[in-house]
PDB file of C-alpha atoms in Angstrom:
ATOM      1  CA  MET A 481      -0.006  -0.008  -0.025  1.00 63.00           C
ATOM      2  CA  ALA A 482       1.260   3.458  -0.903  1.00 75.00           C
ATOM      3  CA  VAL A 483       1.901   5.959   1.866  1.00 78.00           C
ATOM      4  CA  ASN A 484       1.523   9.684   1.530  1.00 77.00           C
ATOM      5  CA  PRO A 485       4.849  11.096   2.724  1.00 76.00           C
ATOM      6  CA  ILE A 486       3.197  14.453   3.528  1.00 72.00           C
ATOM      7  CA  ASN A 487       0.581  12.761   5.741  1.00 72.00           C
ATOM      8  CA  PRO A 488       1.218   9.069   6.542  1.00 75.00           C
ATOM      9  CA  ASP A 489      -2.299   8.910   8.119  1.00 77.00           C
ATOM     10  CA  ALA A 490      -4.043   9.670   4.796  1.00 73.00           C
ATOM     11  CA  THR A 491      -6.232   6.810   3.756  1.00 85.00           C
ATOM     12  CA  ALA A 492      -8.297   7.949   0.775  1.00 91.00           C
ATOM     13  CA  ARG A 493      -7.702   6.205  -2.501  1.00 95.00           C
ATOM     14  CA  VAL A 494      -9.029   8.057  -5.568  1.00 97.00           C
ATOM     15  CA  GLU A 495      -9.463   6.468  -9.007  1.00 98.00           C
ATOM     16  CA  ILE A 496     -10.183   8.346 -12.219  1.00 98.00           C
ATOM     17  CA  GLU A 497     -11.306   5.944 -14.868  1.00 98.00           C
ATOM     18  CA  TYR A 498     -11.368   7.514 -18.323  1.00 97.00           C
ATOM     19  CA  CYS A 499     -12.170   6.411 -21.811  1.00 97.00           C
ATOM     20  CA  ALA A 500      -8.887   6.027 -23.696  1.00 97.00           C
ATOM     21  CA  GLN A 501     -10.800   5.622 -27.032  1.00 97.00           C
ATOM     22  CA  CYS A 502     -12.520   9.002 -26.502  1.00 96.00           C
ATOM     23  CA  GLY A 503      -9.319  10.855 -25.726  1.00 96.00           C
ATOM     24  CA  PHE A 504     -10.349  11.666 -22.122  1.00 96.00           C
ATOM     25  CA  LEU A 505      -6.799  11.273 -20.811  1.00 97.00           C
ATOM     26  CA  PRO A 506      -6.079  15.040 -20.825  1.00 97.00           C
ATOM     27  CA  ARG A 507      -9.301  15.741 -18.841  1.00 95.00           C
ATOM     28  CA  ALA A 508      -8.532  12.916 -16.409  1.00 97.00           C
ATOM     29  CA  THR A 509      -5.019  14.184 -15.751  1.00 97.00           C
ATOM     30  CA  TRP A 510      -6.355  17.710 -15.348  1.00 96.00           C
ATOM     31  CA  LEU A 511      -8.868  16.477 -12.788  1.00 96.00           C
ATOM     32  CA  ALA A 512      -6.141  14.500 -11.011  1.00 97.00           C
ATOM     33  CA  GLN A 513      -3.991  17.595 -10.767  1.00 96.00           C
ATOM     34  CA  GLU A 514      -6.861  19.628  -9.364  1.00 94.00           C
ATOM     35  CA  LEU A 515      -7.615  16.951  -6.757  1.00 95.00           C
ATOM     36  CA  LEU A 516      -4.014  16.371  -5.720  1.00 95.00           C
ATOM     37  CA  THR A 517      -3.429  20.075  -5.408  1.00 94.00           C
ATOM     38  CA  THR A 518      -6.482  20.583  -3.196  1.00 93.00           C
ATOM     39  CA  PHE A 519      -6.239  17.375  -1.150  1.00 93.00           C
ATOM     40  CA  ALA A 520      -2.464  16.818  -0.901  1.00 90.00           C
ATOM     41  CA  TYR A 521      -2.821  15.939   2.836  1.00 88.00           C
ATOM     42  CA  GLU A 522      -5.951  13.752   2.539  1.00 92.00           C
ATOM     43  CA  ILE A 523      -5.233  11.536  -0.496  1.00 93.00           C
ATOM     44  CA  ARG A 524      -3.058   8.489   0.016  1.00 91.00           C
ATOM     45  CA  GLU A 525      -3.062   7.508  -3.624  1.00 95.00           C
ATOM     46  CA  LEU A 526      -4.602   8.575  -6.944  1.00 97.00           C
ATOM     47  CA  ALA A 527      -4.788   6.228  -9.862  1.00 97.00           C
ATOM     48  CA  LEU A 528      -5.625   6.877 -13.478  1.00 98.00           C
ATOM     49  CA  VAL A 529      -7.400   3.833 -14.985  1.00 98.00           C
ATOM     50  CA  PRO A 530      -7.776   3.498 -18.721  1.00 98.00           C
ATOM     51  CA  GLY A 531     -11.209   2.392 -19.784  1.00 97.00           C
ATOM     52  CA  LYS A 532     -13.561   2.413 -22.765  1.00 97.00           C
ATOM     53  CA  GLY A 533     -17.114   3.113 -23.764  1.00 95.00           C
ATOM     54  CA  GLY A 534     -17.193   6.832 -22.971  1.00 94.00           C
ATOM     55  CA  ILE A 535     -16.443   6.393 -19.238  1.00 95.00           C
ATOM     56  CA  LEU A 536     -15.227   9.190 -17.072  1.00 96.00           C
ATOM     57  CA  GLU A 537     -15.745   8.165 -13.440  1.00 97.00           C
ATOM     58  CA  VAL A 538     -14.193   9.378 -10.182  1.00 97.00           C
ATOM     59  CA  ARG A 539     -14.239   6.996  -7.302  1.00 97.00           C
ATOM     60  CA  VAL A 540     -13.145   7.415  -3.665  1.00 96.00           C
ATOM     61  CA  ASP A 541     -12.329   4.142  -1.903  1.00 95.00           C
ATOM     62  CA  GLY A 542     -14.313   2.270  -4.568  1.00 95.00           C
ATOM     63  CA  GLU A 543     -17.471   4.401  -4.390  1.00 95.00           C
ATOM     64  CA  ALA A 544     -18.364   6.620  -7.403  1.00 95.00           C
ATOM     65  CA  VAL A 545     -18.629  10.282  -6.591  1.00 94.00           C
ATOM     66  CA  TYR A 546     -18.979  11.283 -10.264  1.00 94.00           C
ATOM     67  CA  ASN A 547     -19.976   9.421 -13.408  1.00 94.00           C
ATOM     68  CA  ARG A 548     -20.110  11.324 -16.671  1.00 93.00           C
ATOM     69  CA  LYS A 549     -22.869   9.066 -18.049  1.00 87.00           C
ATOM     70  CA  ASP A 550     -25.089   9.715 -15.030  1.00 88.00           C
ATOM     71  CA  ALA A 551     -24.481  13.409 -15.117  1.00 84.00           C
ATOM     72  CA  GLU A 552     -24.689  13.582 -18.925  1.00 77.00           C
ATOM     73  CA  GLU A 553     -21.993  16.227 -18.876  1.00 83.00           C
ATOM     74  CA  PHE A 554     -18.491  16.805 -17.691  1.00 87.00           C
ATOM     75  CA  VAL A 555     -17.984  17.544 -14.116  1.00 85.00           C
ATOM     76  CA  ASP A 556     -17.536  21.018 -12.706  1.00 87.00           C
ATOM     77  CA  PRO A 557     -14.215  20.848 -10.780  1.00 89.00           C
ATOM     78  CA  LYS A 558     -15.716  22.868  -7.902  1.00 90.00           C
ATOM     79  CA  LEU A 559     -18.563  20.355  -7.504  1.00 90.00           C
ATOM     80  CA  LEU A 560     -16.156  17.399  -7.685  1.00 92.00           C
ATOM     81  CA  LYS A 561     -13.942  18.876  -4.985  1.00 92.00           C
ATOM     82  CA  GLN A 562     -16.967  19.459  -2.797  1.00 93.00           C
ATOM     83  CA  ALA A 563     -18.016  15.773  -3.249  1.00 93.00           C
ATOM     84  CA  LEU A 564     -14.508  14.651  -2.353  1.00 93.00           C
ATOM     85  CA  ARG A 565     -14.375  17.012   0.568  1.00 93.00           C
ATOM     86  CA  ASP A 566     -17.608  15.617   1.888  1.00 93.00           C
ATOM     87  CA  ARG A 567     -16.154  12.083   1.753  1.00 92.00           C
ATOM     88  CA  ILE A 568     -12.554  12.593   2.915  1.00 90.00           C
ATOM     89  CA  ALA A 569     -12.369  15.898   4.823  1.00 88.00           C
ATOM     90  CA  PRO A 570     -15.835  16.828   6.115  1.00 88.00           C
ATOM     91  CA  GLY A 571     -16.068  20.359   7.466  1.00 83.00           C
ATOM     92  CA  ARG A 572     -12.960  21.482   5.652  1.00 83.00           C
ATOM     93  CA  SER A 573     -13.279  24.788   3.856  1.00 84.00           C
ATOM     94  CA  LEU A 574     -12.330  24.772   0.168  1.00 83.00           C
ATOM     95  CA  GLY A 575     -12.026  28.530   0.041  1.00 73.00           C
ATOM     96  CA  HIS A 576     -14.710  29.038  -2.614  1.00 56.00           C
TER      97      HIS A 576
END
């Protein structure tokens, strides 16, 4: 198991599964950067998972917090950060 050297007590594992066929890798890496920048102390590990079929899904500890097919649009990073905050750092201010 990976350990976050900034915070060894961090336990959250985030996965971003993206459609490689659709060219969603740039969007997935951008989302990863946003999440790692905001939650550097709370995320133990973040994985990019190649997929297919138009998928763009963000999971925290195996539970989906965003699925593009359900939302029928790309996620607003602010809303995604709020969803992650609610799961891994409740009560924490995001500053916006």
